[in-house]
PDB file of C-alpha atoms in Angstrom:
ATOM      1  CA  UNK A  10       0.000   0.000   0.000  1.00  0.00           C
ATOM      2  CA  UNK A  11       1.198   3.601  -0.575  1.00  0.00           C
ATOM      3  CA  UNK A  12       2.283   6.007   1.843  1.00  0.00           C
ATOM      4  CA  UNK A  13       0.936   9.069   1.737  1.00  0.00           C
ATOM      5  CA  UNK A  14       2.994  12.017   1.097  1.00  0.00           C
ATOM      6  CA  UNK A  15       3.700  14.264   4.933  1.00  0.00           C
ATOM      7  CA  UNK A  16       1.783  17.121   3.356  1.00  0.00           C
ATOM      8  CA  UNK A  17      -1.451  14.834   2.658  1.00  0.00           C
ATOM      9  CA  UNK A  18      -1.216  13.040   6.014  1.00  0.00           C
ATOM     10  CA  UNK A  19      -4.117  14.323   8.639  1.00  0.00           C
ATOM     11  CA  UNK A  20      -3.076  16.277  11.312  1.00  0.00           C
ATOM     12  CA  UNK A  21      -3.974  16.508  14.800  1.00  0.00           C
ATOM     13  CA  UNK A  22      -5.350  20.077  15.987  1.00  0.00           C
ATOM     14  CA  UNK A  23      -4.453  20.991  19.148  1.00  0.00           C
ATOM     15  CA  UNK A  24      -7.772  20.824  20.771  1.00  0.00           C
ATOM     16  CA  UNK A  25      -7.442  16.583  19.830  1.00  0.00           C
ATOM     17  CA  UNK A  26      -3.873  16.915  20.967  1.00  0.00           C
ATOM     18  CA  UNK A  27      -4.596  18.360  24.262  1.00  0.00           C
ATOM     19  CA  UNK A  28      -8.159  15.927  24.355  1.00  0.00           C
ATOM     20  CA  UNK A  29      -6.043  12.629  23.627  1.00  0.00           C
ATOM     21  CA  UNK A  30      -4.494  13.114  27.290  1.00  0.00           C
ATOM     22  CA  UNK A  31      -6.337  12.030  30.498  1.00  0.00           C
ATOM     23  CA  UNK A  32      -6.561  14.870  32.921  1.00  0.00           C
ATOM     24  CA  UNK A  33      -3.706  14.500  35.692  1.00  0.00           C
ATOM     25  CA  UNK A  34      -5.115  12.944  38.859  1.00  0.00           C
ATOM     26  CA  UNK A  35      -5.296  14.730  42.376  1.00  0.00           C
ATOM     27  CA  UNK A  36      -2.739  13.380  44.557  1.00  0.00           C
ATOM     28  CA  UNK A  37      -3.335  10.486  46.896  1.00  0.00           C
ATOM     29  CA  UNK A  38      -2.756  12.867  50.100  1.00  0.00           C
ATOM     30  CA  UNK A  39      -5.278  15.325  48.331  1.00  0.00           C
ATOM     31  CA  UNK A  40      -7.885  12.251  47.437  1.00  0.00           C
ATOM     32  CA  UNK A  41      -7.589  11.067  51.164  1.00  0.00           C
ATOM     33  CA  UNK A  42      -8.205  14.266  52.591  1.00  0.00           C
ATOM     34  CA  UNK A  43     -11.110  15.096  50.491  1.00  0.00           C
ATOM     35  CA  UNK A  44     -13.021  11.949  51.453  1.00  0.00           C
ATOM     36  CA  UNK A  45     -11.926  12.152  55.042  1.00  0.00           C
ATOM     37  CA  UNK A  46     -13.859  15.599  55.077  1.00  0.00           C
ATOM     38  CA  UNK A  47     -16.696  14.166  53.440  1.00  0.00           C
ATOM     39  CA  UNK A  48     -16.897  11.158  55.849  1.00  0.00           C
ATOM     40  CA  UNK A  49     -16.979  13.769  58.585  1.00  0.00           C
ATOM     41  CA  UNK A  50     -19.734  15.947  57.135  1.00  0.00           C
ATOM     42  CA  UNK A  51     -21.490  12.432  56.948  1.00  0.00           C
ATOM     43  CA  UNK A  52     -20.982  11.942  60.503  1.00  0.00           C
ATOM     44  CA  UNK A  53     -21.938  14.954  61.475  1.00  0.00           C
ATOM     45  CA  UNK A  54     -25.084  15.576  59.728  1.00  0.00           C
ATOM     46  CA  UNK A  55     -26.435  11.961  61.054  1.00  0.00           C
ATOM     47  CA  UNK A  56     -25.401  13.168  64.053  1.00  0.00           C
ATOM     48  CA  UNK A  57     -27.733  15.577  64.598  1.00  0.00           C
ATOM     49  CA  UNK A  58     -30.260  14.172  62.003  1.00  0.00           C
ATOM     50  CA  UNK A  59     -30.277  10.628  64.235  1.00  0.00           C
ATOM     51  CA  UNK A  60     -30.949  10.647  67.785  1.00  0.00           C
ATOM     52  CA  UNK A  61     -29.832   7.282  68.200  1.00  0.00           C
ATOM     53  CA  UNK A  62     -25.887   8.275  66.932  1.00  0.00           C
ATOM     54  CA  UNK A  63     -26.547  10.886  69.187  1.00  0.00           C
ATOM     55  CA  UNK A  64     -27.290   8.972  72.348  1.00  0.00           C
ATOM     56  CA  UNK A  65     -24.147   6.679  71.515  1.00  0.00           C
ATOM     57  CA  UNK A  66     -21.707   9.082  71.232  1.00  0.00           C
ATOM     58  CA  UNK A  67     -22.914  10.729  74.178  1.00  0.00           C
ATOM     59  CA  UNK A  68     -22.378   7.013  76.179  1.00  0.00           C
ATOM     60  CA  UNK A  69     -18.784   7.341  74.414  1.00  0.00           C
ATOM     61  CA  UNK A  70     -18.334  11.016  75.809  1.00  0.00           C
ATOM     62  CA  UNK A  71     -19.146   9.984  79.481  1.00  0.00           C
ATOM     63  CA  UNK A  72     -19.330   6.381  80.309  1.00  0.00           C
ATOM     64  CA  UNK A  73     -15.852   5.897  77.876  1.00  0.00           C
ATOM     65  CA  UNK A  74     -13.958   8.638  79.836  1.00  0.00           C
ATOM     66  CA  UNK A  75     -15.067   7.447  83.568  1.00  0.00           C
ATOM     67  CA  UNK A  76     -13.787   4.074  82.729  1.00  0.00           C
ATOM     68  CA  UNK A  77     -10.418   4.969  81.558  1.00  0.00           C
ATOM     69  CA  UNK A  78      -9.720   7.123  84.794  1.00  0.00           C
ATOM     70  CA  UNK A  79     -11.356   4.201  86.781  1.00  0.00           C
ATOM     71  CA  UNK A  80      -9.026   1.928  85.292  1.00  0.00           C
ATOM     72  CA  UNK A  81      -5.969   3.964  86.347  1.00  0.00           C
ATOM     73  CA  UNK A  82      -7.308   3.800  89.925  1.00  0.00           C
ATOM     74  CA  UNK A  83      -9.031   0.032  90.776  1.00  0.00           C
ATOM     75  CA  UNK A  84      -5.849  -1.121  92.092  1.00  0.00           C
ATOM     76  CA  UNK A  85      -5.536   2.012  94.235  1.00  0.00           C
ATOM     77  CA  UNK A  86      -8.538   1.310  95.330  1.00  0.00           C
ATOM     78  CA  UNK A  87      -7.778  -2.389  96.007  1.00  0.00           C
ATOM     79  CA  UNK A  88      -4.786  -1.355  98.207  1.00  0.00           C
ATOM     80  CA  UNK A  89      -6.867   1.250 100.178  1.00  0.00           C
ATOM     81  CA  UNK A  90      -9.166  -1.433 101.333  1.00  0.00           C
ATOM     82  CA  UNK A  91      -6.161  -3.549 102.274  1.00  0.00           C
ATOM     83  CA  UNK A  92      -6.402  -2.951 106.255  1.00  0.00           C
ATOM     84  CA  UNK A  93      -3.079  -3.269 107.839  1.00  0.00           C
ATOM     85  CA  UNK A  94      -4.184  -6.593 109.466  1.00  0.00           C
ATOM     86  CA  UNK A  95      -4.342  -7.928 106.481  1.00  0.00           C
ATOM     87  CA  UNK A  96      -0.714  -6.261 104.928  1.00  0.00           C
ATOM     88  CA  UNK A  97       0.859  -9.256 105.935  1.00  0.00           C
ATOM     89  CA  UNK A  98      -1.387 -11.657 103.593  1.00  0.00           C
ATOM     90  CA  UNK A  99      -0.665 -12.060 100.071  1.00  0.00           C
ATOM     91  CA  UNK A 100      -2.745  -9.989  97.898  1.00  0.00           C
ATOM     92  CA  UNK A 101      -5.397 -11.254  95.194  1.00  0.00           C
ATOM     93  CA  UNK A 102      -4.525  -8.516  92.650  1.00  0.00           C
ATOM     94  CA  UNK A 103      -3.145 -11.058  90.127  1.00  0.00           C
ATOM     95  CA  UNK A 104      -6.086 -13.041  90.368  1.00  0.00           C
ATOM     96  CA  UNK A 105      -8.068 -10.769  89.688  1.00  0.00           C
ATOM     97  CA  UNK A 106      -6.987  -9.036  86.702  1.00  0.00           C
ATOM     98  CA  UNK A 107      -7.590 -12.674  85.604  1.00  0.00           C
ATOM     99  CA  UNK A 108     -10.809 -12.298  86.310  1.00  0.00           C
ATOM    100  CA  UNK A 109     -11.327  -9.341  85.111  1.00  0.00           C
ATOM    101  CA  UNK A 110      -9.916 -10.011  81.498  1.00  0.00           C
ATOM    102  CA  UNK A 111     -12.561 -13.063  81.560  1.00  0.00           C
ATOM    103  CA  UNK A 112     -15.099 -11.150  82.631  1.00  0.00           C
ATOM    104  CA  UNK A 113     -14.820  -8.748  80.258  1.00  0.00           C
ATOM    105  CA  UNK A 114     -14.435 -11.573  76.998  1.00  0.00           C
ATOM    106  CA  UNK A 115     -17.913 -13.083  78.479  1.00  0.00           C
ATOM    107  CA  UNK A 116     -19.166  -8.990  78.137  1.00  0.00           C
ATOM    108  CA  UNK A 117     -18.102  -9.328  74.299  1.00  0.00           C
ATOM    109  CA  UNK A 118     -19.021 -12.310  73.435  1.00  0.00           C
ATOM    110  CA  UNK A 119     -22.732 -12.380  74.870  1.00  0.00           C
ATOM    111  CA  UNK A 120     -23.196  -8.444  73.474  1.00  0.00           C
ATOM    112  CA  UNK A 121     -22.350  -9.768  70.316  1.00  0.00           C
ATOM    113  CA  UNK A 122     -25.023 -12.574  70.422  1.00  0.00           C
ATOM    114  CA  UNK A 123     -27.509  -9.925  71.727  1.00  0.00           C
ATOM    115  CA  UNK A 124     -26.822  -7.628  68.372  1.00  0.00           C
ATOM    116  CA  UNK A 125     -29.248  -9.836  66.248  1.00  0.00           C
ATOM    117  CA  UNK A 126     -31.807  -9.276  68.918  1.00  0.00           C
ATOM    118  CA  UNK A 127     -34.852  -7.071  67.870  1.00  0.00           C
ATOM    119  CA  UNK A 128     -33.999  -2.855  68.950  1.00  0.00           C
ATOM    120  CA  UNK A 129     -36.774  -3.481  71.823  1.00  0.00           C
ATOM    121  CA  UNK A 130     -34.400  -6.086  73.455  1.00  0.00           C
ATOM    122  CA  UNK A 131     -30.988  -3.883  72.363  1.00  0.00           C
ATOM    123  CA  UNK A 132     -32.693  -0.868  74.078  1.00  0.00           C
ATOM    124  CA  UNK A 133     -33.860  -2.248  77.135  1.00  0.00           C
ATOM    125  CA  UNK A 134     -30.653  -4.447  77.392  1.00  0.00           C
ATOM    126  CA  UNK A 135     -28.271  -1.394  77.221  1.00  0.00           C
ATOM    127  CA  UNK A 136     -30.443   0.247  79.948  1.00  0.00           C
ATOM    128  CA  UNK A 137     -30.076  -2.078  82.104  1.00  0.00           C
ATOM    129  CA  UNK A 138     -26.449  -3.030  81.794  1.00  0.00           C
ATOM    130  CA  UNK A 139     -25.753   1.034  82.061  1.00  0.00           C
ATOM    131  CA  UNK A 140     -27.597   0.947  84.726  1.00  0.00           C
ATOM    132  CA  UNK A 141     -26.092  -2.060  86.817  1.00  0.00           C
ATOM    133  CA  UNK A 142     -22.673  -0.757  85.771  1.00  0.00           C
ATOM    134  CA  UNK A 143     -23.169   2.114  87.607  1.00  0.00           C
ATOM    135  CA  UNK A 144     -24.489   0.303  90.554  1.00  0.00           C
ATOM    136  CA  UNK A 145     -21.375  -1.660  90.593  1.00  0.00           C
ATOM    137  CA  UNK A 146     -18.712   1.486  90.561  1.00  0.00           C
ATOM    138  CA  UNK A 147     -21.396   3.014  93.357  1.00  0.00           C
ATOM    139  CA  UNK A 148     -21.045   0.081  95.772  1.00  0.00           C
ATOM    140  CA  UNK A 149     -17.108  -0.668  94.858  1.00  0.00           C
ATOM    141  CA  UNK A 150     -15.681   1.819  96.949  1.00  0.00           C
ATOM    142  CA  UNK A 151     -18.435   1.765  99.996  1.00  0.00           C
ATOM    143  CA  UNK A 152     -17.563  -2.032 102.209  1.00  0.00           C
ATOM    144  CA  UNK A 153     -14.719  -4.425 102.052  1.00  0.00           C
ATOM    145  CA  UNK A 154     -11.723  -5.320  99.610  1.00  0.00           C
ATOM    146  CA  UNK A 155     -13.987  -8.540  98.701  1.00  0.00           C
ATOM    147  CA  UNK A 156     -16.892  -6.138  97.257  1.00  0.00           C
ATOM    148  CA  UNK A 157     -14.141  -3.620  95.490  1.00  0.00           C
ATOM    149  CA  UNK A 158     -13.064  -6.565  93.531  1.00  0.00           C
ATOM    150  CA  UNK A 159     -16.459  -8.435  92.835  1.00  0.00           C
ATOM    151  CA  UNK A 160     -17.653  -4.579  91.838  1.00  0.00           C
ATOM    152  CA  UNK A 161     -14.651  -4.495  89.532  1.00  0.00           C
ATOM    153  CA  UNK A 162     -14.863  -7.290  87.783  1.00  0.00           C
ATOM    154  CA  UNK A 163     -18.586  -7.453  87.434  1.00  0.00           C
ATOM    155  CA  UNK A 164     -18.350  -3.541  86.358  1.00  0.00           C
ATOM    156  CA  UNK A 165     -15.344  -4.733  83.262  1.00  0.00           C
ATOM    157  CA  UNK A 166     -17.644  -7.009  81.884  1.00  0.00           C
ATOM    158  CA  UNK A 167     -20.851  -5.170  81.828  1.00  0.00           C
ATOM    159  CA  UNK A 168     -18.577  -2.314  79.833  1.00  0.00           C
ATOM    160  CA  UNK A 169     -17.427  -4.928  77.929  1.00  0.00           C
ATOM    161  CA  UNK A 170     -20.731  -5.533  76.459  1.00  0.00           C
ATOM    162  CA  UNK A 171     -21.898  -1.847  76.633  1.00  0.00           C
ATOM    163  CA  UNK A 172     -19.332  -1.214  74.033  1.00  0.00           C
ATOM    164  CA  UNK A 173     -19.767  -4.001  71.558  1.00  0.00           C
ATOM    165  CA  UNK A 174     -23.789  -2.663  71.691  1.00  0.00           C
ATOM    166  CA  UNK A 175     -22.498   0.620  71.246  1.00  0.00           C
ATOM    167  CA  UNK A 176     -19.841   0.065  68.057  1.00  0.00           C
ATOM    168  CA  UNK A 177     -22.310  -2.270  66.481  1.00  0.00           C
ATOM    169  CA  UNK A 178     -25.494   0.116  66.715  1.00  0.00           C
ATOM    170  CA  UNK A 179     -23.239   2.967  65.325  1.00  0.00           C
ATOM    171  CA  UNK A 180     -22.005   0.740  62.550  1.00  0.00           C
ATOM    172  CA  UNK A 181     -25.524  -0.032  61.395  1.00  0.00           C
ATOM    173  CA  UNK A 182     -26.439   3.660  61.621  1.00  0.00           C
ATOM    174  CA  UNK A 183     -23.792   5.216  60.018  1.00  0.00           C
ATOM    175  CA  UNK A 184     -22.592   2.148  57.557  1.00  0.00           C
ATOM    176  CA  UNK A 185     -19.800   3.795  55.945  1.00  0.00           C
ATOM    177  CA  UNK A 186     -19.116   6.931  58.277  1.00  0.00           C
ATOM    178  CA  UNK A 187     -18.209   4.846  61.551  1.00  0.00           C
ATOM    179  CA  UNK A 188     -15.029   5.437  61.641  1.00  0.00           C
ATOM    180  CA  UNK A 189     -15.420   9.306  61.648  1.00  0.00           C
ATOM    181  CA  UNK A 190     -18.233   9.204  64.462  1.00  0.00           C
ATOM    182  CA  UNK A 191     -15.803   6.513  66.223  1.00  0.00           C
ATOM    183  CA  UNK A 192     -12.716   8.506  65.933  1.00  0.00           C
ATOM    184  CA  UNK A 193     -14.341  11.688  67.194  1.00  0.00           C
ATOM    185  CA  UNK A 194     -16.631  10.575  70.356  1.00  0.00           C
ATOM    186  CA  UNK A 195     -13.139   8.468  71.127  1.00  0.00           C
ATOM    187  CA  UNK A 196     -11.269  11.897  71.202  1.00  0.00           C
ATOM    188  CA  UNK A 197     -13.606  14.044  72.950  1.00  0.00           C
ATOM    189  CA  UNK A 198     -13.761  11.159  75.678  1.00  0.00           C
ATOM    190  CA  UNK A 199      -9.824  10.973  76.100  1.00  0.00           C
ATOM    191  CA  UNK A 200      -9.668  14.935  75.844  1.00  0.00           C
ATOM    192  CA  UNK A 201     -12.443  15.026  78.439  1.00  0.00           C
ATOM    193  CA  UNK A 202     -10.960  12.095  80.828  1.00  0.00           C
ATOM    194  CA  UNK A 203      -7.525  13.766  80.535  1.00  0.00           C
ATOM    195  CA  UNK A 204      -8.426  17.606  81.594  1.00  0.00           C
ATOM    196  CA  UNK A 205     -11.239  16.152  84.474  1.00  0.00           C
ATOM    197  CA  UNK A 206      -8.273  13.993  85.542  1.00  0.00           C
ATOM    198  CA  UNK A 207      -5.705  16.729  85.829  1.00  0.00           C
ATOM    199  CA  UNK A 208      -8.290  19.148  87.676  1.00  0.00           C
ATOM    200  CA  UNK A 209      -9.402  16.346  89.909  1.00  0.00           C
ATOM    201  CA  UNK A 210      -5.533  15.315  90.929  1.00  0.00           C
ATOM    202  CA  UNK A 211      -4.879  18.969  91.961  1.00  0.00           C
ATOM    203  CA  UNK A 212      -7.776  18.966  94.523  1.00  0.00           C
ATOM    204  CA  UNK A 213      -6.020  15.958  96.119  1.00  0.00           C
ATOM    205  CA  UNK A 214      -9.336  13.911  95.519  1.00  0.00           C
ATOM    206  CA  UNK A 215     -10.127  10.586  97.019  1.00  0.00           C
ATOM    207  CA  UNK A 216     -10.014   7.417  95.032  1.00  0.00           C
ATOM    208  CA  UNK A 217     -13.971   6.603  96.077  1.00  0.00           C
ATOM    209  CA  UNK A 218     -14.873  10.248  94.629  1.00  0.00           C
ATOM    210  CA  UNK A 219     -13.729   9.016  90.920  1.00  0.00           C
ATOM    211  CA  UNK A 220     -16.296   5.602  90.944  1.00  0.00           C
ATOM    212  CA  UNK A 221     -18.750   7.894  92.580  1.00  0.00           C
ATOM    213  CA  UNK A 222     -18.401  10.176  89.736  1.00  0.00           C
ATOM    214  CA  UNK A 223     -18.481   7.165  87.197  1.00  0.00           C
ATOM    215  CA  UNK A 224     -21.764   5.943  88.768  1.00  0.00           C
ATOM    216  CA  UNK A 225     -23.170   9.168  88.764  1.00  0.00           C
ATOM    217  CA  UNK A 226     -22.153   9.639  84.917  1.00  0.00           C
ATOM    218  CA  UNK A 227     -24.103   6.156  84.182  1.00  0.00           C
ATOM    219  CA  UNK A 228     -27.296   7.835  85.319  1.00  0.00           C
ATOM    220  CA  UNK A 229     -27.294  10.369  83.620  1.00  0.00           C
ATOM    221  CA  UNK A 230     -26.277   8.680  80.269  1.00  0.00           C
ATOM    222  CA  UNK A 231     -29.527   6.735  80.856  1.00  0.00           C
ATOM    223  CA  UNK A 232     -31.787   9.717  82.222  1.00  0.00           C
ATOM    224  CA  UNK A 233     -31.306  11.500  79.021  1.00  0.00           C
ATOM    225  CA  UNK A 234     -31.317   8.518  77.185  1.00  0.00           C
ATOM    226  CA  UNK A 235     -34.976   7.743  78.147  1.00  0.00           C
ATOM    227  CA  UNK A 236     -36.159  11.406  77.954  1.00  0.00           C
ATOM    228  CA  UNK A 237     -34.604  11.516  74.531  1.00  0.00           C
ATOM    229  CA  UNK A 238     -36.788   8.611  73.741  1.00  0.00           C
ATOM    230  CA  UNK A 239     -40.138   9.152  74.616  1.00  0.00           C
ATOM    231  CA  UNK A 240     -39.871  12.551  73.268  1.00  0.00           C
ATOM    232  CA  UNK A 241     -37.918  11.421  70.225  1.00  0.00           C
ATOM    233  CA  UNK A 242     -40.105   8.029  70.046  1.00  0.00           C
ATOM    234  CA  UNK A 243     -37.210   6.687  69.078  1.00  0.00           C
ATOM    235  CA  UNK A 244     -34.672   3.338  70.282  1.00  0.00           C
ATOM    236  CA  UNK A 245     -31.102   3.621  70.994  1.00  0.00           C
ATOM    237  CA  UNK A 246     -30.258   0.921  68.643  1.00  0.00           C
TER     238      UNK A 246
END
């Protein structure tokens, strides 16, 4: 076949020039950032649009940060109930972290079972585990060493399950914007444990005022959680 001569050949304007090339694409860092920013908006609208994300990530904000200053402070409170008559005796404490790590596995595994339940049974369930886990860091500091620890370890598993109802009903509500509504409750807790913390450990306060304070915090959580409801009509999960 012939060749065309070069003058006779087509030639490319420089609109099809420019149009053969695919657009340059946005850097990864820029492409991360800009669906990070939408996840939050996400968040943030079902946030205020969902009373049930809501409720959650106020359980994060208070129940979350009581428990990670209470867990700084069990074993002081172990050794304050350890009576000088009894300094001699070996101590349980090893024992019952063991316990306490078991406990808290059981707490997992049977909140995970109870996530296929109907939102009735979720609701009422994570009253009444709220509820009793306040009861337990209310009565933990008040009689013996024997109470602290049952209080303990009965309190680590009834978190235990509190937060497995909590990550899975924020899961379901927010599908692909958990992580966002996750990451942020989780901060505002730590930032909120950490500056109550400092303030509290300047006043010199007692080791029984923290669970008080932690039982205290339960209540409210589910005060405003039934409120919310019946004026809401609404479930927490």
């Amino acid at each position: 076949m012939a060749k065309l001569p070069r003058s006779q050949q087509p030639q490319l304007s420089s609109l099809d020039a420019s149009s053969s090339h695919t657009p340059a694409p946005l850097l990864c860092g820029e492409n991360a950032l800009l669906l990070s920013l939408g996840r939050w908006k996400q968040a943030a609208r079902a946030l205020v649009r969902q009373p049930l994300v809501a409720m959650w990530c106020l359980w994060w904000l208070l129940i979350y940060a009581w428990h990670i200053m209470l867990s700084n402070y069990y074993q002081t409170l172990f050794l304050e109930k350890q009576v000088s008559a009894d300094a001699q005796h070996r101590n349980h404490f090893g024992l019952i972290e063991a316990f306490i790590e078991v406990t808290a596995v059981l707490g997992y595994a049977l909140a995970g079972a109870a996530t296929h339940e109907t939102s009735h049974t979720q609701f009422v369930s994570a009253l009444s585990l709220t509820l009793l886990c306040g009861v337990a860091w209310l009565v933990a500091p008040m009689f013996d060493k024997y109470t602290a620890y049952i209080a303990v370890i009965v309190s680590a598993g009834l978190y235990a399950a509190l937060k497995t109802l909590s990550m899975a009903a924020l899961a379901h509500a927010l599908l692909g914007h958990y992580g966002a509504a996750f990451s942020c409750a989780t901060f505002l807790a730590l930032s909120l444990g950490v500056i109550l913390q400092s303030i509290l450990s300047l006043y010199h306060t007692t080791t029984d005022f923290y669970f008080y304070s932690g039982a205290i915090s339960c209540f409210i959580f589910v005060f405003i959680t039934v409120v919310t409801s019946l004026f809401c009509n609404c479930s927490i999960v």
